[in-house]
PDB file of C-alpha atoms in Angstrom:
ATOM      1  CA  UNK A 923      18.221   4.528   9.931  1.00 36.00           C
ATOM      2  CA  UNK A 924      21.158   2.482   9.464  1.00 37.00           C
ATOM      3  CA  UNK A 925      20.982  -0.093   6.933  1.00 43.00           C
ATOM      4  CA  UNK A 926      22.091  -2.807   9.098  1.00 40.00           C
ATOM      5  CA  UNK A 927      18.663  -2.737  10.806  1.00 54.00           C
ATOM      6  CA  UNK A 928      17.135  -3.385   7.497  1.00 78.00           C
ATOM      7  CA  UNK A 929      19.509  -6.514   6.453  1.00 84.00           C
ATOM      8  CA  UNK A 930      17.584  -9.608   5.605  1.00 86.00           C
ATOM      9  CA  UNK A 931      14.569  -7.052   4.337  1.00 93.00           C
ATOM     10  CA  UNK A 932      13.658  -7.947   0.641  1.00 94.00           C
ATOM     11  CA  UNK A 933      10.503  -6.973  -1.571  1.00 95.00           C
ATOM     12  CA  UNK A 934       8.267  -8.360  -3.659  1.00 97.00           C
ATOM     13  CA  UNK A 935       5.065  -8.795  -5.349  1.00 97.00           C
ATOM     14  CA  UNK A 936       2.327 -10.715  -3.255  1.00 98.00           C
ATOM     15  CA  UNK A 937       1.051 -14.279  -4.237  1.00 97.00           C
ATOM     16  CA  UNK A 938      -2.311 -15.820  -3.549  1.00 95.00           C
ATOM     17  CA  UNK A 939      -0.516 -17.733  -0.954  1.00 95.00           C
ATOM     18  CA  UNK A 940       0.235 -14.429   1.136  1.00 96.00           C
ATOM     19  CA  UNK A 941      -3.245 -13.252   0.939  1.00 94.00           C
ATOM     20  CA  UNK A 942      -3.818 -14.356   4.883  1.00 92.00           C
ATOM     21  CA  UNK A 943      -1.337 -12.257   5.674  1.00 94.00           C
ATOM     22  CA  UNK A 944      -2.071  -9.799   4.110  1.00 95.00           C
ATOM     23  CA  UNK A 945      -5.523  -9.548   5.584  1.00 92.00           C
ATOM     24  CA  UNK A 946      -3.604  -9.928   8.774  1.00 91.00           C
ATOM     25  CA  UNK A 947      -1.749  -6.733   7.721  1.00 94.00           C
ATOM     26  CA  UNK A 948      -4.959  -4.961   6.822  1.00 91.00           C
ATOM     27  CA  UNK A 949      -6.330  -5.503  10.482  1.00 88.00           C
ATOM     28  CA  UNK A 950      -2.817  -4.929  11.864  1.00 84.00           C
ATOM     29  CA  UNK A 951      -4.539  -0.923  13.261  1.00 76.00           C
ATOM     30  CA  UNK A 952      -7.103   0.750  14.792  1.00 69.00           C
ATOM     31  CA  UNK A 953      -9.145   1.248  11.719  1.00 65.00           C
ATOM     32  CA  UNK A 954      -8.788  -1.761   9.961  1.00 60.00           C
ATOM     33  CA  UNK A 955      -9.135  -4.125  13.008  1.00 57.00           C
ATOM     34  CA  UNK A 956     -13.391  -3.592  12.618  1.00 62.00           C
ATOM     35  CA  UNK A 957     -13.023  -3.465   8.631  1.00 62.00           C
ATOM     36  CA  UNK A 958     -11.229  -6.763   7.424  1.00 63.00           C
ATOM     37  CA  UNK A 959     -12.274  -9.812   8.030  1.00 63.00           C
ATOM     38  CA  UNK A 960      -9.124 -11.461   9.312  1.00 64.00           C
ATOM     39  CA  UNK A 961      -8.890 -15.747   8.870  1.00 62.00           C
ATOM     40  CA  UNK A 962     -11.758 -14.930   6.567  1.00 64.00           C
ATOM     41  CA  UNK A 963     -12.604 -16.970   3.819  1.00 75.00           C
ATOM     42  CA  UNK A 964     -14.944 -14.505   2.203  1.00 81.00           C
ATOM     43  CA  UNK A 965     -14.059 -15.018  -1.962  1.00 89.00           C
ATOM     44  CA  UNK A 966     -14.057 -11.184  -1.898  1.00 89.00           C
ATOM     45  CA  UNK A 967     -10.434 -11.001  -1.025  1.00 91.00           C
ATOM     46  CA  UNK A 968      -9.346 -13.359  -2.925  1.00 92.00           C
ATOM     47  CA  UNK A 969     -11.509 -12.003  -6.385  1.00 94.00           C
ATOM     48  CA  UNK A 970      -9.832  -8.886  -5.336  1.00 95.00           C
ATOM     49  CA  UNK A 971      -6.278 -10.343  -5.471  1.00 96.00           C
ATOM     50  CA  UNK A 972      -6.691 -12.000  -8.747  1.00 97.00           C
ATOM     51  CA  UNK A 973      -7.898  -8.698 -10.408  1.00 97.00           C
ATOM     52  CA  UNK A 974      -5.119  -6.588  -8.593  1.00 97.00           C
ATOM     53  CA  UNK A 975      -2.708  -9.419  -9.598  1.00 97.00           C
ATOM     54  CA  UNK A 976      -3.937  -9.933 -13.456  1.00 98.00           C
ATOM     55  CA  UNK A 977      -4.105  -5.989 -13.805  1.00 98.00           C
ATOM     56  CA  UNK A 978      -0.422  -4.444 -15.432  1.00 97.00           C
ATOM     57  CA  UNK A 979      -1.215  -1.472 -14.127  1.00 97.00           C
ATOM     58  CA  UNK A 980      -1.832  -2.834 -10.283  1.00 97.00           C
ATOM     59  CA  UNK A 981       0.785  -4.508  -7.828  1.00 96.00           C
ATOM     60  CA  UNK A 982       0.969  -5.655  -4.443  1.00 98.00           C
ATOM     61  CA  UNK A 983       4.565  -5.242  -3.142  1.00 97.00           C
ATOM     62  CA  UNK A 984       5.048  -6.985   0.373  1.00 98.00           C
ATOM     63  CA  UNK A 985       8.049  -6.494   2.579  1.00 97.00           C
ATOM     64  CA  UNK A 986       9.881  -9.954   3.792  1.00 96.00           C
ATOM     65  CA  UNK A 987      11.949  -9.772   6.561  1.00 94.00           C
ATOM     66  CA  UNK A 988      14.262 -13.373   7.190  1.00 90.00           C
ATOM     67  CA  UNK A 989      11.261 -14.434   5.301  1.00 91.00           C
ATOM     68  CA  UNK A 990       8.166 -13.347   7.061  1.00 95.00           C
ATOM     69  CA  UNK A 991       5.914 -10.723   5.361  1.00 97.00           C
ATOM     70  CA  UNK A 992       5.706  -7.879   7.429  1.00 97.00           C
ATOM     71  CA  UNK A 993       4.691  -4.892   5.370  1.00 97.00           C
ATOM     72  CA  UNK A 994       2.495  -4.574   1.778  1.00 97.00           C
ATOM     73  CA  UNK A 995       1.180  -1.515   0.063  1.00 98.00           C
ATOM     74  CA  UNK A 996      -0.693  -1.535  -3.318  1.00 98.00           C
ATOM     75  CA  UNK A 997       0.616   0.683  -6.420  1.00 98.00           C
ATOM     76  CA  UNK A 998      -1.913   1.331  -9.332  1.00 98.00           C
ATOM     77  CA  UNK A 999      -0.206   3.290 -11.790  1.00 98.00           C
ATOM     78  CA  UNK A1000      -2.897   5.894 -13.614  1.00 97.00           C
ATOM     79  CA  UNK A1001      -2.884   7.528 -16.987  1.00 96.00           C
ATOM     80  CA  UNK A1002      -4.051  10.981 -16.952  1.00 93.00           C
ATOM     81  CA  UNK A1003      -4.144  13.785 -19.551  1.00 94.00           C
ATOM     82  CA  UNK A1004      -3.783  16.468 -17.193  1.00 92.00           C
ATOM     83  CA  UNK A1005      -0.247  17.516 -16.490  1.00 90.00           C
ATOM     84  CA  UNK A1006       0.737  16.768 -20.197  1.00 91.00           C
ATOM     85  CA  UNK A1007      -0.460  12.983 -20.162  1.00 91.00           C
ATOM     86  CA  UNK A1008       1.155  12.640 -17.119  1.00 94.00           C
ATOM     87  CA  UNK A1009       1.479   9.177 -15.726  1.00 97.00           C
ATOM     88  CA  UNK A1010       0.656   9.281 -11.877  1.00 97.00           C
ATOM     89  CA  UNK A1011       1.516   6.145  -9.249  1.00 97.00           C
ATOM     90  CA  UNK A1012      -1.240   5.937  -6.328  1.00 97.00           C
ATOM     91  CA  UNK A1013      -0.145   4.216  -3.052  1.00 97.00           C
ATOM     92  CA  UNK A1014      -2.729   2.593  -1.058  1.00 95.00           C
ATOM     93  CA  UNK A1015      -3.080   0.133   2.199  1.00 94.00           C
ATOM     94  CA  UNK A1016       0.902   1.060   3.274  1.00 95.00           C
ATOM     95  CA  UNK A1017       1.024  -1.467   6.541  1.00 95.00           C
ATOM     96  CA  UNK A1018       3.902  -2.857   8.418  1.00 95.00           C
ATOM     97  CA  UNK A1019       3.850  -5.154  11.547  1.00 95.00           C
ATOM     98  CA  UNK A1020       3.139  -3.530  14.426  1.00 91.00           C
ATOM     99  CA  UNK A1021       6.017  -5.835  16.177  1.00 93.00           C
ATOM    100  CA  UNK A1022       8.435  -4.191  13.772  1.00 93.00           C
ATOM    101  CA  UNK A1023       7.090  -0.125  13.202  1.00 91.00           C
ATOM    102  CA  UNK A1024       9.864   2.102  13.482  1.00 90.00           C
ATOM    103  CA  UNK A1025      12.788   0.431  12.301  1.00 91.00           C
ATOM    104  CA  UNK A1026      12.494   1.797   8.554  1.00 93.00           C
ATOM    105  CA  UNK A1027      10.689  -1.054   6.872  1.00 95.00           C
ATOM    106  CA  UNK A1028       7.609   1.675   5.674  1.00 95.00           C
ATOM    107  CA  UNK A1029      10.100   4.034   4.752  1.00 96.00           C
ATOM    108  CA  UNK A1030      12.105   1.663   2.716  1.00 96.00           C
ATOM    109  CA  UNK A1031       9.283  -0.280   1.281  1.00 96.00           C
ATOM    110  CA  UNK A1032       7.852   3.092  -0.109  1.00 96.00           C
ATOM    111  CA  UNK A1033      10.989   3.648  -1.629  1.00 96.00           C
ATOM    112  CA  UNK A1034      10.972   0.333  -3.856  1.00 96.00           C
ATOM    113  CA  UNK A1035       7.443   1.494  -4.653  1.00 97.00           C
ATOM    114  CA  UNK A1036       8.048   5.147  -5.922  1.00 97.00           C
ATOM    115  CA  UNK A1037      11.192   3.333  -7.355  1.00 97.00           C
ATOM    116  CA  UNK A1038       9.279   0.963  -9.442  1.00 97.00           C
ATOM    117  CA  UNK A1039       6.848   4.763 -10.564  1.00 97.00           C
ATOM    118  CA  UNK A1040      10.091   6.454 -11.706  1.00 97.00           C
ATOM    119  CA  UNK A1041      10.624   2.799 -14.060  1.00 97.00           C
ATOM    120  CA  UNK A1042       7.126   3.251 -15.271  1.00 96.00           C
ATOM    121  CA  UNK A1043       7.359   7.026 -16.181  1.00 96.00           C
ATOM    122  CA  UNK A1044       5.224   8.502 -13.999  1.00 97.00           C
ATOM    123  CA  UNK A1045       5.415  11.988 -12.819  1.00 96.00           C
ATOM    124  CA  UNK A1046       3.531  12.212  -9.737  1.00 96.00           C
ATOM    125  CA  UNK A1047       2.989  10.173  -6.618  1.00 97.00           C
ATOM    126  CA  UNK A1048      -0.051  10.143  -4.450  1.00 95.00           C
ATOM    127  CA  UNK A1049      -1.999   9.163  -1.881  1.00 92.00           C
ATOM    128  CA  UNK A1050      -4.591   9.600   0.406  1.00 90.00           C
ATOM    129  CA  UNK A1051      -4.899   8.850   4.300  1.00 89.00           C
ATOM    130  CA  UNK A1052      -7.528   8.640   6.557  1.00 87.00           C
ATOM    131  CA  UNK A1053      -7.800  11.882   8.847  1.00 88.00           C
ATOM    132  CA  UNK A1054      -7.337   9.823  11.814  1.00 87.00           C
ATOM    133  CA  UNK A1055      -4.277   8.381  10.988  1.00 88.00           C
ATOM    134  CA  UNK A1056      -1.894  11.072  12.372  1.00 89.00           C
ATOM    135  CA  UNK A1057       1.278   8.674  12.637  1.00 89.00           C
ATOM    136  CA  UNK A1058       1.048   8.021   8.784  1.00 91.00           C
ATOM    137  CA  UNK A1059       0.542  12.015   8.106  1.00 90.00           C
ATOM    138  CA  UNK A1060       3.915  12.137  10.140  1.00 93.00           C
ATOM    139  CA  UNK A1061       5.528   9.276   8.249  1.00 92.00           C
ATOM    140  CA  UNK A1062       4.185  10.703   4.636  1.00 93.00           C
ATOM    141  CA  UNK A1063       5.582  14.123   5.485  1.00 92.00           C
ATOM    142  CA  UNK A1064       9.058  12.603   6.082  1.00 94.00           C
ATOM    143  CA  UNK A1065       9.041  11.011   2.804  1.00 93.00           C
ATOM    144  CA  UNK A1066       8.377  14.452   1.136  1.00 94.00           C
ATOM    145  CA  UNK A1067       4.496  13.956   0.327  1.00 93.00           C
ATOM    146  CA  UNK A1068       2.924  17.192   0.973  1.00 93.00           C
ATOM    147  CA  UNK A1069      -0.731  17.716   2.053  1.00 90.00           C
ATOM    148  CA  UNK A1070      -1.572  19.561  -1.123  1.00 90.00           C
ATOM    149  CA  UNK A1071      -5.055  18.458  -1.998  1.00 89.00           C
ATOM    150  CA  UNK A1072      -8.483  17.992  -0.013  1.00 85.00           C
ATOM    151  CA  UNK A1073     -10.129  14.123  -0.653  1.00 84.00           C
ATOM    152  CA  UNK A1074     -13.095  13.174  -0.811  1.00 84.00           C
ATOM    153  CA  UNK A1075     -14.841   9.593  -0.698  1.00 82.00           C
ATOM    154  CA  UNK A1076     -18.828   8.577  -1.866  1.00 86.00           C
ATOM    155  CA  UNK A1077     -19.623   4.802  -0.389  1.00 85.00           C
ATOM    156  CA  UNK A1078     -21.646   3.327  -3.255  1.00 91.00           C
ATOM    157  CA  UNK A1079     -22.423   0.514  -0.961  1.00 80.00           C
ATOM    158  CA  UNK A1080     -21.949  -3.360  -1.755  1.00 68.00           C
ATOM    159  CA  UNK A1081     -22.222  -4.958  -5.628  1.00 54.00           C
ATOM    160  CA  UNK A1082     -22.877  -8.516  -4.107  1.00 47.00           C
TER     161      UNK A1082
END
């Protein structure tokens, strides 16, 4: 990818005031276009957001591009004491635009992420994908992640 494609591209971490598009990001697939509620003004999301954003060991990075957000992904970071006390960084909801997808923007926004894991200390990075995503498995295995582990996921069903 040549880095000129990617000039203009900055990151950061999310505000309240990007929390539309973010939801827009969500939807912005197959899966997620039945699962978020887009334009919504349910106070879940935005309870969600101030936890995520209050929490030291949680951050939204987004992806600007001239501006515009077109890609997030959420980082917690995870103490453990398996692998020595070993710190571990897990990457969730990785979207980019669908009007920009394959210009680098996933690839470089995962890098600022694992990036800001090294600066924390931790030793591992993971994730976990929905079977059904078969681009992302493709995109993961070019950044080095390695389907190592099987996942598993209990709904516990709503709190409110």
């Amino acid at each position: 990818m040549a880095e000129a494609t990617l000039q203009g591209l900055t990151a950061r971490r999310a505000l309240r005031a990007d929390l539309p598009r973010l939801l827009e990001l969500l939807a912005d697939d197959t899966l997620g276009k039945n699962r978020e509620g887009v334009g919504s003004d349910d106070p879940a999301y935005i309870r969600a957001f101030d936890v995520i954003d209050r929490d030291p060991n949680q951050s939204l990075l987004v992806a600007e591009l001239d501006g515009r957000v077109v890609g997030m992904l959420q980082i917690t970071f995870i103490p453990g004491l398996s692998r020595r006390g070993a710190w571990r960084a897990h990457i969730d909801a990785v979207r980019v635009d669908s009007s920009v997808r394959g210009r680098g923007i996933g690839g470089w926004l995962m890098g600022r992420a694992l990036d800001a894991a090294r600066k924390r200390g931790c030793r591992i990075a993971q994730l976990t994908s929905d079977r059904r995503r078969v681009e992302a498995h493709r995109f993961y295995d070019r950044l080095g992640f390695t389907d190592s582990h099987v996942g598993y996921k209990l709904p516990l069903g709503t709190t409110e």
